[in-house]
CSV table of C-alpha atoms in Angstrom, one decimal:
chain,number,residue,atom,x,y,z
A,160,MET,CA,142.3,106.6,104.7
A,161,GLY,CA,141.9,103.9,102.1
A,162,LYS,CA,138.8,103.3,100.0
A,163,LYS,CA,137.8,100.4,102.3
A,164,GLY,CA,138.0,102.6,105.4
A,165,LYS,CA,135.9,105.3,103.7
A,166,ARG,CA,133.3,102.7,102.7
A,167,GLU,CA,133.1,101.4,106.3
A,168,LYS,CA,132.9,104.9,107.7
A,169,LYS,CA,130.1,105.8,105.2
A,170,GLY,CA,128.2,102.6,106.1
A,171,LYS,CA,128.4,103.3,109.8
A,172,GLY,CA,127.3,106.8,109.2
A,173,ALA,CA,124.2,105.6,107.2
A,174,GLU,CA,123.4,103.1,110.0
A,175,LYS,CA,123.7,105.9,112.6
A,176,THR,CA,121.4,108.2,110.5
A,177,ALA,CA,118.8,105.4,110.0
A,178,ALA,CA,118.8,104.6,113.7
A,179,LYS,CA,118.4,108.3,114.6
A,180,MET,CA,115.5,108.6,112.1
A,181,GLU,CA,113.9,105.5,113.5
A,182,LYS,CA,114.1,106.9,117.0
A,183,LYS,CA,112.7,110.2,115.9
A,184,VAL,CA,109.8,108.6,114.0
A,185,SER,CA,109.1,106.3,117.0
A,186,ARG,CA,109.0,109.3,119.4
A,187,ARG,CA,106.7,111.3,117.1
A,188,ALA,CA,104.3,108.4,116.6
A,189,LYS,CA,104.2,107.9,120.4
A,190,LYS,CA,103.5,111.6,121.0
A,191,GLU,CA,100.8,111.7,118.3
A,192,GLU,CA,99.1,108.7,119.9
A,193,GLU,CA,99.3,110.3,123.3
A,194,ASP,CA,97.9,113.6,122.0
A,195,LEU,CA,95.0,111.9,120.3
A,196,GLU,CA,94.3,109.8,123.4
A,197,ALA,CA,94.1,113.0,125.5
A,198,LEU,CA,91.7,114.6,122.9
A,199,ILE,CA,89.5,111.4,122.9
A,200,ALA,CA,89.5,111.4,126.7
A,201,GLU,CA,88.3,115.1,126.7
A,202,PHE,CA,85.4,114.2,124.4
A,203,GLN,CA,84.5,111.2,126.6
A,204,SER,CA,84.4,113.4,129.7
A,205,LEU,CA,81.8,115.5,127.9
A,206,ASP,CA,79.8,112.4,127.0
A,207,ALA,CA,80.0,111.2,130.6
A,208,LYS,CA,77.8,114.1,131.6
A,209,LYS,CA,74.9,112.3,129.9
A,210,THR,CA,72.9,110.5,132.5
A,211,GLN,CA,69.6,109.6,130.9
A,212,VAL,CA,68.3,108.4,127.5
A,213,ILE,CA,66.8,111.3,125.5
A,214,GLU,CA,65.0,110.5,122.2
A,215,SER,CA,63.7,113.4,120.2
A,216,SER,CA,62.5,114.1,116.6
A,217,CYS,CA,65.0,115.9,114.5
A,218,PRO,CA,65.8,117.0,111.0
A,219,PRO,CA,68.0,114.6,108.9
A,220,PRO,CA,71.5,114.1,110.2
A,221,SER,CA,74.3,116.5,109.1
A,222,PRO,CA,76.4,115.6,106.1
A,223,ARG,CA,78.8,112.7,106.7
A,224,LEU,CA,80.6,109.7,105.3
A,225,ASN,CA,82.3,106.6,106.6
A,226,GLY,CA,79.6,106.1,109.2
A,227,SER,CA,77.5,102.9,109.6
A,228,LEU,CA,73.9,102.4,108.5
A,229,SER,CA,72.2,99.3,109.9
A,230,ALA,CA,68.7,97.8,109.6
A,231,HIS,CA,67.0,97.1,112.9
A,232,PRO,CA,66.5,93.3,113.0
A,233,GLU,CA,62.9,93.6,114.4
A,234,LYS,CA,61.6,97.0,113.5
A,235,ASP,CA,61.2,99.0,110.2
A,236,GLU,CA,64.1,101.3,111.2
A,237,LEU,CA,67.6,102.2,110.1
A,238,ILE,CA,70.3,103.0,112.7
A,239,LEU,CA,73.0,105.5,111.8
A,240,PHE,CA,76.0,105.7,114.0
A,241,GLY,CA,79.2,107.9,113.8
A,242,GLY,CA,81.0,109.1,110.7
A,243,GLU,CA,83.1,112.0,109.7
A,244,TYR,CA,82.9,115.4,108.0
A,245,PHE,CA,85.6,117.4,106.3
A,246,ASN,CA,85.0,121.0,105.0
A,247,GLY,CA,88.4,121.5,103.4
A,248,GLN,CA,90.0,122.9,106.5
A,249,LYS,CA,88.8,120.9,109.5
A,250,THR,CA,87.8,117.3,110.3
A,251,TYR,CA,84.8,116.5,112.5
A,252,LEU,CA,84.2,113.1,114.0
A,253,TYR,CA,80.8,111.9,115.4
A,254,ASN,CA,79.5,109.3,117.8
A,255,ASP,CA,75.9,110.4,117.7
A,256,LEU,CA,73.1,107.9,117.1
A,257,TYR,CA,70.1,108.5,114.7
A,258,VAL,CA,67.1,106.3,113.9
A,259,TYR,CA,65.2,106.5,110.6
A,260,ASN,CA,61.6,105.4,110.7
A,261,ILE,CA,61.0,103.8,107.2
A,262,ARG,CA,57.2,104.0,107.3
A,263,LYS,CA,57.0,107.5,108.6
A,264,ASN,CA,60.0,108.8,106.7
A,265,SER,CA,61.2,110.6,109.8
A,266,TRP,CA,64.3,110.9,111.8
A,267,SER,CA,65.0,110.9,115.6
A,268,LYS,CA,68.1,111.4,117.6
A,269,VAL,CA,68.8,109.1,120.5
A,270,GLU,CA,71.2,110.3,123.2
A,271,ILE,CA,72.4,107.4,125.3
A,272,PRO,CA,74.8,107.6,128.3
A,273,ASN,CA,78.4,106.2,127.9
A,274,PRO,CA,78.5,105.9,124.1
A,275,PRO,CA,81.6,104.7,122.3
A,276,PRO,CA,84.2,107.4,121.5
A,277,ARG,CA,83.8,109.4,118.3
A,278,ARG,CA,84.9,107.5,115.2
A,279,CYS,CA,84.6,106.8,111.5
A,280,ALA,CA,85.5,103.9,109.2
A,281,HIS,CA,84.3,101.4,111.8
A,282,GLN,CA,82.0,98.5,111.2
A,283,ALA,CA,78.6,97.6,112.7
A,284,ALA,CA,76.5,94.5,112.5
A,285,VAL,CA,73.0,93.7,114.0
A,286,VAL,CA,71.7,90.5,115.5
A,287,PRO,CA,68.2,89.7,116.8
A,288,THR,CA,69.3,88.7,120.3
A,289,ALA,CA,67.2,90.1,123.2
A,290,GLY,CA,65.2,92.5,121.1
A,291,GLY,CA,68.0,93.4,118.8
A,292,GLN,CA,71.7,94.3,119.3
A,293,LEU,CA,74.0,96.6,117.3
A,294,TRP,CA,77.7,95.5,117.5
A,295,VAL,CA,80.4,98.0,116.7
A,296,PHE,CA,84.1,97.3,116.3
A,297,GLY,CA,87.2,99.4,115.6
A,298,GLY,CA,87.4,102.5,113.4
A,299,GLU,CA,89.5,105.6,113.7
A,300,PHE,CA,89.7,109.0,115.2
A,301,ALA,CA,91.4,111.9,113.4
A,302,SER,CA,92.8,115.1,114.7
A,303,PRO,CA,91.0,118.3,113.5
A,304,SER,CA,93.8,118.9,111.0
A,305,GLY,CA,93.3,115.5,109.5
A,306,GLU,CA,97.0,114.7,109.9
A,307,GLN,CA,97.0,112.3,112.8
A,308,PHE,CA,95.0,109.1,113.3
A,309,TYR,CA,94.2,106.9,116.2
A,310,HIS,CA,92.8,103.4,115.4
A,311,TYR,CA,90.5,101.7,117.8
A,312,LYS,CA,90.4,98.0,118.7
A,313,ASP,CA,87.4,98.1,121.0
A,314,LEU,CA,84.2,96.2,120.8
A,315,TRP,CA,80.8,97.7,121.8
A,316,VAL,CA,77.2,96.5,121.8
A,317,LEU,CA,74.1,98.7,121.8
A,318,HIS,CA,71.1,96.9,123.4
A,319,LEU,CA,68.3,98.2,121.2
A,320,ALA,CA,65.5,97.1,123.6
A,321,THR,CA,66.9,98.9,126.6
A,322,LYS,CA,68.8,101.6,124.8
A,323,THR,CA,72.1,101.0,126.6
A,324,TRP,CA,75.7,100.9,125.4
A,325,GLU,CA,78.1,98.3,126.8
A,326,GLN,CA,81.8,97.9,126.1
A,327,ILE,CA,82.8,94.2,125.8
A,328,LYS,CA,86.4,93.6,127.0
A,329,ALA,CA,87.8,90.4,125.7
A,330,SER,CA,91.4,89.6,124.9
A,331,GLY,CA,92.8,88.1,121.7
A,332,GLY,CA,90.9,90.3,119.3
A,333,PRO,CA,92.2,92.1,116.1
A,334,SER,CA,94.7,94.9,116.4
A,335,GLY,CA,93.5,98.5,116.0
A,336,ARG,CA,92.3,99.2,112.5
A,337,SER,CA,89.8,101.0,110.3
A,338,GLY,CA,88.4,100.2,106.8
A,339,HIS,CA,87.8,96.6,107.8
A,340,ARG,CA,84.6,94.6,107.3
A,341,MET,CA,82.4,92.7,109.8
A,342,VAL,CA,79.4,90.5,109.3
A,343,ALA,CA,77.3,88.4,111.7
A,344,CYS,CA,77.3,84.7,110.7
A,345,LYS,CA,76.0,81.7,112.8
A,346,ARG,CA,76.3,83.4,116.3
A,347,GLN,CA,79.6,84.9,115.4
A,348,LEU,CA,81.0,88.2,114.3
A,349,ILE,CA,83.5,87.7,111.5
A,350,ILE,CA,86.1,90.5,110.9
A,351,PHE,CA,88.4,90.7,107.8
A,352,GLY,CA,91.0,93.1,106.6
A,353,GLY,CA,91.4,96.8,107.2
A,354,PHE,CA,94.4,99.1,107.6
A,355,HIS,CA,96.4,101.0,110.2
A,356,GLU,CA,98.2,104.3,109.6
A,357,SER,CA,100.7,106.1,111.8
A,358,ALA,CA,103.8,108.2,111.5
A,359,ARG,CA,105.8,105.0,111.4
A,360,ASP,CA,104.0,102.9,108.9
A,361,TYR,CA,100.9,102.1,106.8
A,362,ILE,CA,99.8,98.5,107.1
A,363,TYR,CA,97.0,96.6,105.3
A,364,TYR,CA,95.5,93.4,106.7
A,365,ASN,CA,94.0,90.2,105.4
A,366,ASP,CA,93.6,88.4,108.7
A,367,VAL,CA,90.3,86.9,109.9
A,368,TYR,CA,88.9,87.0,113.4
A,369,ALA,CA,85.7,85.6,114.9
A,370,PHE,CA,83.9,86.7,118.1
A,371,ASN,CA,81.6,84.2,119.6
A,372,LEU,CA,78.3,85.8,120.6
A,373,ASP,CA,77.6,83.1,123.2
A,374,SER,CA,81.0,82.8,125.0
A,375,PHE,CA,82.2,86.4,124.3
A,376,THR,CA,85.6,85.2,123.2
A,377,TRP,CA,87.9,86.0,120.3
A,378,SER,CA,89.6,83.5,118.0
A,379,LYS,CA,91.9,84.0,115.0
A,380,LEU,CA,90.9,81.9,112.1
A,381,ALA,CA,93.2,80.3,109.6
A,382,PRO,CA,91.1,79.3,106.5
A,383,SER,CA,92.6,76.8,104.1
A,384,GLY,CA,93.5,77.7,100.6
A,385,ILE,CA,94.8,81.0,99.1
A,386,GLY,CA,93.0,83.9,100.7
A,387,PRO,CA,92.5,87.5,99.5
A,388,THR,CA,95.4,89.8,99.6
A,389,PRO,CA,95.6,92.5,102.3
A,390,ARG,CA,93.0,95.2,101.6
A,391,SER,CA,90.6,97.8,103.0
A,392,GLY,CA,87.2,99.0,101.9
A,393,CYS,CA,86.1,95.7,100.4
A,394,GLN,CA,82.5,94.4,100.3
A,395,MET,CA,81.7,91.4,102.5
A,396,ALA,CA,78.4,89.5,102.9
A,397,THR,CA,77.0,86.2,103.9
A,398,ASN,CA,74.9,83.8,101.7
A,399,PRO,CA,72.1,81.5,102.8
A,400,GLU,CA,74.5,78.6,103.0
A,401,GLY,CA,76.6,80.3,105.7
A,402,SER,CA,79.6,81.2,103.5
A,403,ILE,CA,81.2,84.6,103.4
A,404,ILE,CA,81.8,86.4,100.1
A,405,ILE,CA,84.5,89.1,99.8
A,406,TYR,CA,84.8,91.4,96.8
A,407,GLY,CA,87.0,94.3,95.8
A,408,GLY,CA,88.7,96.8,98.1
A,409,TYR,CA,92.0,98.6,97.8
A,410,SER,CA,95.6,98.8,99.1
A,411,LYS,CA,98.4,101.3,98.6
A,412,GLN,CA,101.4,100.3,96.5
A,413,GLY,CA,104.9,102.0,97.0
A,414,PRO,CA,106.4,104.3,99.6
A,415,LYS,CA,104.8,107.5,101.0
A,416,SER,CA,106.6,110.2,99.1
A,417,GLU,CA,105.1,113.1,101.2
A,418,LYS,CA,102.7,113.6,104.0
A,419,LYS,CA,99.2,114.5,102.8
A,420,LYS,CA,95.9,115.0,104.5
A,421,ARG,CA,93.8,111.9,104.0
A,422,ARG,CA,90.7,114.0,104.4
A,423,ARG,CA,91.6,115.6,101.1
A,424,GLY,CA,89.8,112.7,99.5
A,425,ARG,CA,90.7,109.2,98.2
A,426,LYS,CA,92.0,110.3,94.8
A,427,ALA,CA,95.6,109.9,95.7
A,428,ASP,CA,94.8,106.6,97.4
A,429,ALA,CA,93.2,105.3,94.3
A,430,GLU,CA,96.2,106.3,92.2
A,431,ASP,CA,98.5,104.5,94.6
A,432,ALA,CA,96.2,101.5,94.6
A,433,GLY,CA,96.3,101.2,90.9
A,434,GLY,CA,100.1,101.8,90.5
A,435,GLU,CA,101.0,103.7,87.4
A,436,GLU,CA,98.2,105.7,85.9
A,437,MET,CA,96.8,104.1,82.7
A,438,GLU,CA,97.2,105.9,79.5
A,439,LYS,CA,94.1,107.7,78.6
A,440,GLN,CA,92.3,106.4,75.6
A,441,PRO,CA,89.6,108.1,73.6
A,442,PRO,CA,86.2,107.0,74.7
A,443,GLN,CA,84.6,104.3,72.6
A,444,GLY,CA,81.2,104.1,74.3
A,445,PRO,CA,78.9,106.4,76.3
A,446,VAL,CA,80.7,108.9,78.6
A,447,GLU,CA,79.1,110.4,81.6
A,448,ILE,CA,80.2,114.0,82.4
A,449,VAL,CA,79.3,115.6,85.7
A,450,LYS,CA,79.5,119.4,85.9
A,451,GLU,CA,79.0,121.7,88.9
A,452,VAL,CA,77.4,125.1,88.4
A,453,VAL,CA,77.4,127.7,91.2
A,454,SER,CA,74.6,130.3,90.9
A,455,GLU,CA,74.9,133.9,92.0
A,456,ASP,CA,73.3,133.2,95.4
A,457,GLY,CA,75.8,130.5,96.1
A,458,THR,CA,73.5,127.5,95.3
A,459,VAL,CA,75.5,124.5,93.9
A,460,MET,CA,73.8,122.5,91.2
A,461,THR,CA,75.1,119.2,89.8
A,462,ILE,CA,74.5,118.5,86.1
A,463,LYS,CA,75.0,115.1,84.7
A,464,GLN,CA,75.4,114.6,80.9
A,465,VAL,CA,75.8,111.4,78.9
A,466,ILE,CA,77.7,111.7,75.6
A,467,SER,CA,77.5,108.9,73.2
A,468,GLY,CA,80.5,107.3,71.5
A,469,PRO,CA,81.1,107.9,67.7
A,470,ALA,CA,79.9,104.6,66.5
A,471,GLU,CA,76.8,104.6,68.8
A,472,GLU,CA,75.9,108.1,67.8
A,473,LYS,CA,75.7,107.2,64.1
A,474,GLU,CA,73.3,104.3,64.8
A,475,ARG,CA,70.9,106.2,67.0
A,476,SER,CA,67.5,106.9,65.5
A,477,ASP,CA,65.1,109.8,66.4
A,478,SER,CA,62.9,107.4,68.4
A,479,GLU,CA,65.9,106.2,70.4
A,480,GLU,CA,66.9,109.8,71.2
A,481,GLU,CA,63.4,110.5,72.5
A,482,GLU,CA,63.5,107.4,74.7
A,483,ASP,CA,66.9,108.3,76.1
A,484,GLY,CA,65.6,111.8,76.8
A,485,ALA,CA,62.8,110.4,78.9
A,486,LEU,CA,65.1,108.1,80.8
A,487,SER,CA,67.5,110.9,81.5
A,488,GLN,CA,64.8,112.6,83.6
A,489,GLN,CA,64.8,109.8,86.1
A,490,VAL,CA,66.1,110.6,89.5
A,491,GLU,CA,69.2,108.8,90.8
A,492,PRO,CA,72.0,109.5,93.3
A,493,CYS,CA,74.9,111.5,92.1
A,494,PRO,CA,78.3,109.8,91.9
A,495,ARG,CA,79.8,109.3,95.4
A,496,SER,CA,82.2,107.3,97.6
A,497,ASN,CA,82.2,106.1,101.2
A,498,ALA,CA,78.4,106.2,101.4
A,499,MET,CA,76.4,104.3,104.0
A,500,LEU,CA,74.3,101.4,102.9
A,501,ALA,CA,71.6,99.2,104.4
A,502,VAL,CA,69.0,96.7,103.1
A,503,LYS,CA,65.6,96.2,104.8
A,504,HIS,CA,62.7,94.1,103.3
A,505,GLY,CA,64.6,93.9,99.9
A,506,VAL,CA,65.0,97.6,99.6
A,507,LEU,CA,68.5,99.2,99.4
A,508,TYR,CA,69.0,102.5,101.3
A,509,VAL,CA,71.9,104.8,100.4
A,510,TYR,CA,72.8,107.7,102.7
A,511,GLY,CA,75.4,110.4,102.4
A,512,GLY,CA,79.0,109.9,101.3
A,513,MET,CA,81.3,112.2,99.4
A,514,PHE,CA,81.1,113.7,95.9
A,515,GLU,CA,84.4,115.0,94.4
A,516,VAL,CA,84.6,118.0,92.0
A,517,GLY,CA,88.2,118.6,91.1
A,518,ASP,CA,90.1,119.1,94.4
A,519,ARG,CA,86.9,119.8,96.3
A,520,GLN,CA,85.0,117.1,98.2
A,521,PHE,CA,81.4,117.8,99.1
A,522,THR,CA,80.0,115.7,102.0
A,523,LEU,CA,76.4,114.6,101.3
A,524,SER,CA,73.3,114.1,103.5
A,525,ASP,CA,70.8,112.8,101.0
A,526,LEU,CA,68.9,109.5,101.3
A,527,TYR,CA,67.8,107.3,98.4
A,528,SER,CA,66.1,103.9,98.2
A,529,ILE,CA,65.6,101.3,95.4
A,530,ASP,CA,63.6,98.1,95.3
A,531,LEU,CA,66.2,95.3,94.7
A,532,HIS,CA,63.5,93.0,93.3
A,533,LYS,CA,62.2,95.4,90.7
A,534,MET,CA,65.2,97.6,90.1
A,535,GLU,CA,63.0,100.1,88.3
A,536,GLU,CA,63.6,103.5,89.9
A,537,TRP,CA,65.3,105.4,92.7
A,538,LYS,CA,63.2,107.2,95.3
A,539,VAL,CA,64.4,110.4,97.0
A,540,LEU,CA,63.6,110.2,100.7
A,541,VAL,CA,65.8,113.1,101.8
A,542,GLU,CA,67.0,115.7,99.4
A,543,MET,CA,70.4,117.3,99.8
A,544,ASP,CA,70.4,121.0,100.5
A,545,PRO,CA,72.9,122.6,98.0
A,546,LYS,CA,73.7,125.3,100.6
A,547,ALA,CA,74.9,122.6,102.9
A,548,GLN,CA,77.7,121.6,100.4
A,549,GLU,CA,80.4,123.6,102.2
A,550,TRP,CA,84.0,123.7,101.1
A,551,LEU,CA,86.5,126.0,102.5
A,552,GLU,CA,89.7,126.6,100.6
A,553,GLU,CA,93.0,126.4,102.5
A,554,SER,CA,94.6,129.8,103.3
A,555,GLU,CA,98.1,130.5,102.3
A,556,SER,CA,99.3,130.2,105.9
A,557,ASP,CA,97.7,126.7,106.1
A,558,GLU,CA,99.5,125.7,102.9
A,559,GLU,CA,102.8,127.1,104.2
A,560,GLU,CA,102.3,125.1,107.4
A,561,ASP,CA,101.5,122.0,105.4
A,562,ASP,CA,104.6,122.4,103.4
A,563,LYS,CA,106.6,122.9,106.5
A,564,GLU,CA,105.1,119.8,108.1
A,565,GLY,CA,105.7,117.8,104.9
A,566,ALA,CA,109.4,118.9,104.9
A,567,GLU,CA,109.9,118.1,108.5
A,568,GLY,CA,107.7,115.0,108.7
A,569,GLY,CA,105.0,116.7,110.7
A,570,GLU,CA,107.2,117.1,113.8
A,571,GLU,CA,105.4,118.8,116.6
A,572,GLU,CA,107.5,118.0,119.7
A,573,GLU,CA,110.5,119.9,120.7
A,574,GLU,CA,113.7,118.6,119.2
A,575,SER,CA,116.5,117.4,121.3
A,576,SER,CA,119.7,119.5,121.8
A,577,GLU,CA,121.5,117.1,119.4
A,578,GLU,CA,119.0,117.7,116.7
A,579,GLU,CA,119.0,121.4,117.2
A,580,SER,CA,122.8,121.5,116.8
A,581,GLU,CA,122.4,119.7,113.5
A,582,ASP,CA,120.1,122.5,112.2
A,583,GLU,CA,122.3,125.4,113.2
A,584,GLY,CA,124.3,125.1,110.0
A,585,GLU,CA,121.2,125.9,107.9
A,586,GLU,CA,121.3,129.2,106.0
A,587,GLU,CA,119.4,132.1,107.5
A,588,GLN,CA,116.6,133.7,105.6
A,589,HIS,CA,117.9,137.2,105.0
A,590,PRO,CA,115.6,140.1,103.9
A,591,THR,CA,114.6,139.9,100.3
A,592,VAL,CA,115.3,142.5,97.7
A,593,GLN,CA,112.3,144.5,96.6
A,594,LEU,CA,111.6,145.2,92.9
A,595,ASP,CA,113.9,147.9,91.4
A,596,GLU,CA,115.6,148.4,94.8
A,597,SER,CA,119.1,149.8,94.6
A,598,HIS,CA,122.1,148.5,96.6
A,599,ALA,CA,122.2,151.6,98.8
A,600,ASP,CA,118.4,151.5,99.5
A,601,TYR,CA,118.6,147.8,100.4
A,602,LEU,CA,121.3,148.4,102.9
A,603,SER,CA,119.6,151.4,104.4
A,604,ARG,CA,116.3,149.5,104.7
A,605,THR,CA,117.8,146.4,106.3
A,606,GLU,CA,120.4,148.1,108.4
A,607,GLN,CA,118.8,147.2,111.8
A,608,TYR,CA,118.5,143.5,110.7
A,609,TRP,CA,122.3,143.4,109.9
A,610,ILE,CA,123.1,145.1,113.2
A,611,LYS,CA,121.0,142.5,115.2
A,612,LEU,CA,122.7,139.7,113.2
A,613,ALA,CA,126.1,141.1,114.0
A,614,CYS,CA,125.2,141.3,117.7
A,615,SER,CA,124.1,137.7,117.7
A,616,ASN,CA,127.3,136.7,116.1
A,617,MET,CA,129.6,138.7,118.4
A,618,GLY,CA,127.9,137.9,121.6
A,619,PRO,CA,126.0,139.8,124.3
A,620,ASN,CA,128.9,142.1,125.1
A,621,ALA,CA,129.1,143.6,121.6
A,622,LYS,CA,129.0,147.4,121.4
A,623,GLU,CA,127.9,149.5,118.4
A,624,LYS,CA,130.5,151.6,116.6
A,625,LYS,CA,129.9,154.8,114.8
A,626,GLY,CA,129.6,154.9,111.1
A,627,HIS,CA,128.6,152.4,108.5
A,628,VAL,CA,127.1,149.1,109.4
A,629,GLY,CA,130.2,147.6,107.9
A,630,SER,CA,132.1,148.6,111.1
A,631,TRP,CA,130.4,145.5,112.6
A,632,ASN,CA,131.8,142.1,112.0
A,633,ILE,CA,129.9,141.9,108.8
A,634,HIS,CA,132.1,143.1,106.0
A,635,PRO,CA,130.4,145.4,103.3
A,636,ALA,CA,131.5,142.9,100.7
A,637,LEU,CA,129.4,140.2,102.3
A,638,GLN,CA,126.4,142.6,102.3
A,639,SER,CA,127.0,143.4,98.7
A,640,ALA,CA,127.3,139.8,97.7
A,641,LYS,CA,124.1,138.9,99.6
A,642,TYR,CA,122.3,141.8,97.9
A,643,HIS,CA,123.3,140.8,94.4
A,644,MET,CA,122.5,137.1,95.2
A,645,LEU,CA,119.0,138.0,96.4
A,646,ARG,CA,118.6,140.5,93.5
A,647,ALA,CA,119.3,137.7,91.1
A,648,GLN,CA,116.7,135.4,92.8
A,649,ALA,CA,114.1,138.2,92.7
């Protein structure tokens, strides 16, 4: 066969492999979605058992991030819905509803029949219609392992006066997504951006949709000019003139090199978003260092220290040092991401989020407020219990399973007979050689393994012969070669 024929054959082989991989990925994505839909339906069946509204006083909500915190349009209340929690091993999703009374500094849990399915990274917006409405769109549901994701495209409204949930079914809306942003503007809900992740792809959006609150219809907008690039996690707000302001956000750059748990944190996402990591430069100005100290009883304490730059340190006087020492005693939230924010009467409220320490991510449940007009000091409304900062390290078996899933693409369904035949040629994992183990000892210890291997190679009608295991269809030279190979690896 000439070079041209070989190239053509190689090209056809690559096309066949690509088509087979596409089919495999498509089948896996479909099964993942079906599995998650079944799990969501199971949770919804549990929620369906709720038949009446139950409102009760309660402690502050459990630690969480990526939920929504909204200011009641008519009352001095904040409304917390949904969110997620990850303890290092398992992911939990919520669809519970909490109300924070600003004047009383107290929490209550409101159980309402037929709520939206559990979700995080959704968006919520409030309008003053009919005593107040809380609108919720999209978000995601994650499997307990944090490896699979289902993105919602549903629209819900909570009637605050009657405490009833209602799903609004209208065609022509945005595709399923999370990490998007939504604001209420002139009797419309405006949705921008977000992302969708599956076994097949990872897509970011910069499309704009509007939902009319009077006609209950969707429309896709096409603003003039050059719009923002596709992104997730941006900030979006309206101004008094009725314009919408979009700031920041992130999007991944480059292919996915390996499958990772997104609930491990956003550190990898941030690295991907920024492309190549910038070369580290020595700090020129003040540097803030956050340290974690664990006491003997398991209490976790966070220590924040500000170190001045070389030039600044020389210029500091004794009086300045005293002033800085006094300021360092002021209370403020620890560094965090994916917190929940709301503004009521010119006061900003910050609840929960995630605080990273190395590879560990502690989910928070504290509540702070600051007057946006004065900007003088933070107030602690709910303190974080250090004992609630749980983080469970992955076991070796979990890591091995993660490695296996990463190598195989997270495949969970049974492979077809064609795919099984392709794997038959893979080398068997033979017994390893123990430290300082002789050739004779190795063969004696692993004799039954080699006998079973011989039986499987010779078929079900094989009969054992007397004498050395070499009397089977496994030559002693092969055993010896395998021993010395494993010995060298050990």
